[in-house]
Tab-separated table of C-alpha atoms in Angstrom:
chain	number	residue	atom	x	y	z
A	1	UNK	CA	-9.761	-8.663	23.084
A	2	UNK	CA	-11.985	-6.190	21.316
A	3	UNK	CA	-12.720	-6.614	17.891
A	4	UNK	CA	-11.455	-4.064	15.340
A	5	UNK	CA	-13.586	-0.923	14.571
A	6	UNK	CA	-14.071	-0.206	11.033
A	7	UNK	CA	-14.586	3.292	9.594
A	8	UNK	CA	-15.562	3.450	5.889
A	9	UNK	CA	-15.315	6.665	3.855
A	10	UNK	CA	-18.674	6.454	2.117
A	11	UNK	CA	-18.473	10.124	0.799
A	12	UNK	CA	-15.050	9.194	-1.171
A	13	UNK	CA	-16.868	6.168	-2.538
A	14	UNK	CA	-20.075	7.940	-3.506
A	15	UNK	CA	-18.201	10.733	-5.336
A	16	UNK	CA	-16.090	8.156	-7.144
A	17	UNK	CA	-19.135	6.287	-8.417
A	18	UNK	CA	-20.905	9.515	-9.543
A	19	UNK	CA	-17.744	10.619	-11.348
A	20	UNK	CA	-17.710	7.242	-13.226
A	21	UNK	CA	-21.214	7.363	-14.083
A	22	UNK	CA	-21.379	10.972	-15.281
A	23	UNK	CA	-18.263	10.578	-17.724
A	24	UNK	CA	-17.849	7.275	-19.573
A	25	UNK	CA	-15.046	8.533	-21.466
A	26	UNK	CA	-12.924	8.536	-18.265
A	27	UNK	CA	-13.873	5.101	-17.036
A	28	UNK	CA	-10.500	3.712	-18.027
A	29	UNK	CA	-8.363	6.440	-16.735
A	30	UNK	CA	-6.236	6.088	-13.612
A	31	UNK	CA	-7.021	8.249	-10.812
A	32	UNK	CA	-4.950	11.304	-10.324
A	33	UNK	CA	-1.998	10.881	-8.148
A	34	UNK	CA	-2.247	12.047	-4.592
A	35	UNK	CA	-0.101	15.244	-3.753
A	36	UNK	CA	3.130	13.852	-2.829
A	37	UNK	CA	4.078	17.092	-0.877
A	38	UNK	CA	1.580	16.474	1.858
A	39	UNK	CA	1.181	13.668	4.132
A	40	UNK	CA	-1.747	11.418	3.675
A	41	UNK	CA	-3.502	8.761	5.756
A	42	UNK	CA	-6.198	6.347	5.127
A	43	UNK	CA	-7.625	3.749	7.294
A	44	UNK	CA	-9.175	0.337	6.722
A	45	UNK	CA	-8.247	0.107	2.987
A	46	UNK	CA	-10.036	-2.996	1.904
A	47	UNK	CA	-7.781	-5.648	-0.015
A	48	UNK	CA	-10.194	-8.453	-0.042
A	49	UNK	CA	-13.780	-9.633	0.873
A	50	UNK	CA	-13.278	-10.453	4.410
A	51	UNK	CA	-13.712	-7.842	7.152
A	52	UNK	CA	-10.251	-8.612	8.492
A	53	UNK	CA	-8.533	-7.854	5.126
A	54	UNK	CA	-7.936	-4.246	5.616
A	55	UNK	CA	-4.914	-2.004	6.386
A	56	UNK	CA	-4.055	1.503	7.465
A	57	UNK	CA	-1.673	3.652	5.257
A	58	UNK	CA	0.349	6.410	6.380
A	59	UNK	CA	2.441	8.409	3.850
A	60	UNK	CA	4.924	10.871	4.744
A	61	UNK	CA	5.154	14.348	3.032
A	62	UNK	CA	7.694	14.963	0.330
A	63	UNK	CA	7.484	11.406	-0.777
A	64	UNK	CA	8.699	10.183	-4.202
A	65	UNK	CA	9.245	7.066	-6.259
A	66	UNK	CA	12.146	6.170	-3.838
A	67	UNK	CA	9.958	6.223	-0.627
A	68	UNK	CA	9.967	2.809	1.010
A	69	UNK	CA	7.195	1.107	2.777
A	70	UNK	CA	7.512	-0.510	6.324
A	71	UNK	CA	4.663	-3.149	6.714
A	72	UNK	CA	3.655	-3.942	10.420
A	73	UNK	CA	2.301	-7.475	11.156
A	74	UNK	CA	0.574	-7.976	14.396
A	75	UNK	CA	0.787	-11.145	16.566
A	76	UNK	CA	-1.942	-13.031	18.519
A	77	UNK	CA	-1.181	-16.683	17.961
A	78	UNK	CA	-2.453	-16.588	14.437
A	79	UNK	CA	-5.982	-16.767	15.818
A	80	UNK	CA	-6.321	-13.197	17.513
A	81	UNK	CA	-4.815	-9.914	17.577
A	82	UNK	CA	-5.353	-6.541	15.491
A	83	UNK	CA	-3.320	-3.946	13.813
A	84	UNK	CA	-3.841	-1.536	16.844
A	85	UNK	CA	-1.423	-3.818	18.655
A	86	UNK	CA	1.307	-2.381	16.428
A	87	UNK	CA	0.298	1.282	17.032
A	88	UNK	CA	3.491	1.715	19.076
A	89	UNK	CA	5.683	0.817	16.208
A	90	UNK	CA	3.557	2.981	13.894
A	91	UNK	CA	3.785	6.003	16.069
A	92	UNK	CA	7.528	5.775	16.356
A	93	UNK	CA	8.189	5.444	12.640
A	94	UNK	CA	5.686	8.079	11.918
A	95	UNK	CA	7.266	10.700	14.172
A	96	UNK	CA	11.064	9.538	14.355
A	97	UNK	CA	11.596	7.890	10.956
A	98	UNK	CA	9.676	10.439	8.816
A	99	UNK	CA	10.937	9.330	5.387
A	100	UNK	CA	9.006	6.091	5.335
A	101	UNK	CA	5.400	5.098	4.309
A	102	UNK	CA	3.897	2.745	6.771
A	103	UNK	CA	1.236	0.011	6.249
A	104	UNK	CA	-0.378	-1.540	9.446
A	105	UNK	CA	-2.258	-4.373	8.252
A	106	UNK	CA	-4.887	-6.917	9.610
A	107	UNK	CA	-5.154	-10.466	8.068
A	108	UNK	CA	-7.640	-13.116	8.303
A	109	UNK	CA	-7.608	-14.888	11.553
A	110	UNK	CA	-7.324	-18.675	11.783
A	111	UNK	CA	-9.872	-20.900	13.304
A	112	UNK	CA	-10.646	-24.720	13.209
A	113	UNK	CA	-12.156	-24.277	9.518
A	114	UNK	CA	-9.342	-21.889	8.338
A	115	UNK	CA	-5.699	-22.736	9.065
A	116	UNK	CA	-3.310	-19.822	9.232
A	117	UNK	CA	-1.067	-21.232	6.348
A	118	UNK	CA	-1.391	-20.457	3.478
A	119	UNK	CA	-4.169	-18.071	4.227
A	120	UNK	CA	-2.273	-15.354	6.083
A	121	UNK	CA	0.718	-15.687	3.752
A	122	UNK	CA	-1.574	-15.084	0.833
A	123	UNK	CA	-2.915	-11.943	2.622
A	124	UNK	CA	0.477	-10.471	2.851
A	125	UNK	CA	0.935	-11.136	-0.802
A	126	UNK	CA	-2.218	-9.328	-1.498
A	127	UNK	CA	-1.199	-6.268	0.297
A	128	UNK	CA	2.242	-6.172	-1.209
A	129	UNK	CA	0.545	-6.551	-4.713
A	130	UNK	CA	-1.857	-3.694	-3.871
A	131	UNK	CA	1.001	-1.391	-2.979
A	132	UNK	CA	2.773	-2.151	-6.156
A	133	UNK	CA	-0.375	-1.524	-8.284
A	134	UNK	CA	-0.905	1.553	-6.795
A	135	UNK	CA	2.705	2.942	-6.216
A	136	UNK	CA	2.138	5.788	-8.864
A	137	UNK	CA	-0.936	7.010	-7.229
A	138	UNK	CA	0.702	6.933	-3.679
A	139	UNK	CA	4.202	8.077	-4.930
A	140	UNK	CA	6.062	5.129	-3.403
A	141	UNK	CA	8.642	2.813	-4.537
A	142	UNK	CA	7.943	-1.084	-4.425
A	143	UNK	CA	10.684	-1.601	-1.835
A	144	UNK	CA	9.419	-2.897	1.471
A	145	UNK	CA	10.313	-3.855	5.007
A	146	UNK	CA	8.643	-5.836	7.630
A	147	UNK	CA	8.210	-5.520	11.444
A	148	UNK	CA	6.418	-8.285	12.919
A	149	UNK	CA	5.611	-9.357	16.463
A	150	UNK	CA	5.092	-12.919	17.779
A	151	UNK	CA	2.900	-14.652	15.183
A	152	UNK	CA	3.298	-11.580	12.909
A	153	UNK	CA	7.074	-12.019	13.213
A	154	UNK	CA	6.761	-15.555	12.146
A	155	UNK	CA	4.593	-14.543	9.029
A	156	UNK	CA	7.008	-11.605	8.196
A	157	UNK	CA	10.070	-13.835	8.164
A	158	UNK	CA	8.279	-16.655	6.306
A	159	UNK	CA	6.976	-14.271	3.466
A	160	UNK	CA	10.332	-12.615	3.288
A	161	UNK	CA	12.313	-15.898	2.959
A	162	UNK	CA	9.897	-17.991	0.767
A	163	UNK	CA	7.399	-15.641	-0.916
A	164	UNK	CA	9.207	-12.584	-2.000
A	165	UNK	CA	9.414	-13.452	-5.558
A	166	UNK	CA	10.399	-10.065	-6.691
A	167	UNK	CA	13.061	-9.422	-4.159
A	168	UNK	CA	11.312	-6.420	-2.691
A	169	UNK	CA	11.985	-6.928	0.996
A	170	UNK	CA	15.082	-5.042	2.163
A	171	UNK	CA	14.955	-5.886	5.708
A	172	UNK	CA	12.716	-7.932	8.074
A	173	UNK	CA	12.432	-7.735	11.948
A	174	UNK	CA	11.399	-10.457	14.111
A	175	UNK	CA	10.266	-9.617	17.754
A	176	UNK	CA	9.589	-12.851	19.622
A	177	UNK	CA	8.661	-14.704	16.418
A	178	UNK	CA	8.429	-18.504	16.081
A	179	UNK	CA	11.095	-19.706	13.534
A	180	UNK	CA	11.296	-23.450	13.546
A	181	UNK	CA	8.334	-25.790	14.267
A	182	UNK	CA	10.530	-28.908	14.181
A	183	UNK	CA	12.301	-27.760	17.153
A	184	UNK	CA	12.233	-30.427	19.998
A	185	UNK	CA	11.372	-27.623	22.412
A	186	UNK	CA	8.144	-27.296	20.432
A	187	UNK	CA	7.629	-30.819	19.505
A	188	UNK	CA	8.276	-32.339	23.035
A	189	UNK	CA	6.660	-29.267	24.905
A	190	UNK	CA	4.336	-29.957	27.898
A	191	UNK	CA	2.800	-26.454	28.045
A	192	UNK	CA	-0.990	-26.879	27.171
A	193	UNK	CA	-1.157	-23.080	26.362
A	194	UNK	CA	1.810	-23.334	23.981
A	195	UNK	CA	0.262	-26.608	22.587
A	196	UNK	CA	-3.113	-24.975	21.789
A	197	UNK	CA	-1.402	-22.252	19.884
A	198	UNK	CA	0.794	-24.719	17.929
A	199	UNK	CA	-2.212	-26.752	17.020
A	200	UNK	CA	-3.462	-23.860	15.009
A	201	UNK	CA	-1.093	-25.393	12.316
A	202	UNK	CA	-2.668	-28.633	12.640
A	203	UNK	CA	-2.706	-31.554	14.995
A	204	UNK	CA	-0.137	-34.314	14.168
A	205	UNK	CA	1.145	-32.241	11.308
A	206	UNK	CA	3.959	-33.964	9.121
A	207	UNK	CA	7.447	-33.009	9.459
A	208	UNK	CA	7.418	-32.006	5.983
A	209	UNK	CA	4.512	-29.346	6.585
A	210	UNK	CA	6.292	-28.201	9.622
A	211	UNK	CA	9.335	-27.434	7.748
A	212	UNK	CA	7.374	-25.760	5.028
A	213	UNK	CA	5.938	-23.281	7.559
A	214	UNK	CA	9.230	-22.630	9.461
A	215	UNK	CA	11.295	-19.758	8.303
A	216	UNK	CA	14.377	-21.691	9.700
A	217	UNK	CA	13.834	-24.331	6.895
A	218	UNK	CA	12.752	-21.841	4.241
A	219	UNK	CA	15.596	-19.287	4.542
A	220	UNK	CA	18.170	-19.130	1.661
A	221	UNK	CA	21.369	-17.404	0.789
A	222	UNK	CA	19.319	-14.624	-0.895
A	223	UNK	CA	17.296	-13.754	2.272
A	224	UNK	CA	17.216	-10.017	3.180
A	225	UNK	CA	19.035	-8.525	6.157
A	226	UNK	CA	17.350	-9.760	9.399
A	227	UNK	CA	17.153	-8.465	13.036
A	228	UNK	CA	16.017	-10.588	15.791
A	229	UNK	CA	14.809	-9.922	19.338
A	230	UNK	CA	14.017	-12.536	21.957
A	231	UNK	CA	13.294	-12.842	25.661
A	232	UNK	CA	15.146	-15.556	27.681
A	233	UNK	CA	11.993	-16.324	29.944
A	234	UNK	CA	9.320	-16.341	27.065
A	235	UNK	CA	6.953	-18.974	28.055
A	236	UNK	CA	5.646	-19.248	24.381
A	237	UNK	CA	9.000	-18.882	22.405
A	238	UNK	CA	11.995	-20.947	23.518
A	239	UNK	CA	15.279	-19.410	23.267
A	240	UNK	CA	16.246	-21.836	20.649
A	241	UNK	CA	13.800	-20.165	18.366
A	242	UNK	CA	16.100	-17.233	18.257
A	243	UNK	CA	19.602	-18.687	18.591
A	244	UNK	CA	18.885	-21.438	15.993
A	245	UNK	CA	17.700	-18.773	13.545
A	246	UNK	CA	20.701	-16.703	14.316
A	247	UNK	CA	22.924	-19.490	13.598
A	248	UNK	CA	21.342	-20.442	10.290
A	249	UNK	CA	21.538	-16.969	9.058
A	250	UNK	CA	25.136	-16.887	10.081
A	251	UNK	CA	25.856	-20.136	8.067
A	252	UNK	CA	24.070	-18.579	5.055
A	253	UNK	CA	26.295	-15.267	5.455
A	254	UNK	CA	23.045	-13.282	5.799
A	255	UNK	CA	23.473	-9.914	7.367
A	256	UNK	CA	21.650	-10.119	10.695
A	257	UNK	CA	21.561	-8.944	14.313
A	258	UNK	CA	20.523	-10.853	17.220
A	259	UNK	CA	19.590	-9.674	20.744
A	260	UNK	CA	18.493	-11.879	23.578
A	261	UNK	CA	17.236	-10.160	26.804
A	262	UNK	CA	17.790	-12.992	29.294
A	263	UNK	CA	15.431	-11.933	31.982
A	264	UNK	CA	12.646	-10.843	29.657
A	265	UNK	CA	9.408	-12.732	28.470
A	266	UNK	CA	7.256	-12.286	25.584
A	267	UNK	CA	7.732	-8.583	25.443
A	268	UNK	CA	9.294	-5.997	27.374
A	269	UNK	CA	9.424	-2.288	28.552
A	270	UNK	CA	11.771	0.086	30.213
A	271	UNK	CA	15.480	0.144	29.237
A	272	UNK	CA	15.307	-3.126	27.082
A	273	UNK	CA	12.595	-1.612	25.014
A	274	UNK	CA	14.628	1.570	24.390
A	275	UNK	CA	17.711	-0.748	23.353
A	276	UNK	CA	15.303	-2.615	20.890
A	277	UNK	CA	14.038	0.833	19.429
A	278	UNK	CA	17.537	2.205	18.982
A	279	UNK	CA	18.856	-1.200	17.288
A	280	UNK	CA	15.943	-1.307	15.088
A	281	UNK	CA	15.906	2.305	14.142
A	282	UNK	CA	19.699	1.851	13.128
A	283	UNK	CA	19.159	-1.313	11.350
A	284	UNK	CA	16.282	0.117	9.274
A	285	UNK	CA	18.251	3.290	8.319
A	286	UNK	CA	21.173	1.067	7.456
A	287	UNK	CA	19.485	-1.415	5.201
A	288	UNK	CA	16.506	0.241	3.737
């Protein structure tokens, strides 16, 4: 997979530095807010020192302090992937759900020296904090929703259930996301490709740790409305990852929807994709 391409807005940075140096009296002033009447886009906004700690921002026209943000979190087995993989979601929301701001984020990818947890959860926290700090500048609220795919769905669920300390998440969507690493279907699997992906969280990890990184074990009765989509023939995500999460949400009386496409794998097209789109659109409009 090709690495991400980064486009830095040098002129903006240069002008900002010059204005600060030319007028010391304004060094503590907040920047003038963007015009909320017009759409605004900015790419590869840095939120950390790593080259992967960037996100794209899409702001709709006529936004205000009640405009909510949908955060997109890509998949890739926690070790690969890029925000460009979520462009289909971004394009749909941008054209068909025009009242929402969109953040399409990258996060630091795991390797043998940098495990995904808590690194990637920390990256989501930093992005959420960045948005809250700049909500007046962007003319948005601090209410958010998540759409995640595969590993990104796992991160979206985990953050929404266990790390949303300010109750900002109004809905979360998992498309083929892992939910329970203590599932026997994972612990007793014989798929070397699947096992290699799971090993990103550590070889011979303890049960306590596997529970800590599992949305199934971290969800509580205060969890936000959740919508789940899974494929019955997925070679990486056993059906029980979806059905057990559905049952747990039911036990806790959490608003939720669950769709299993029996003949689909780790993603789908055609009529089932249309079905996913319609259901997700309705769920977002209902709960955000």
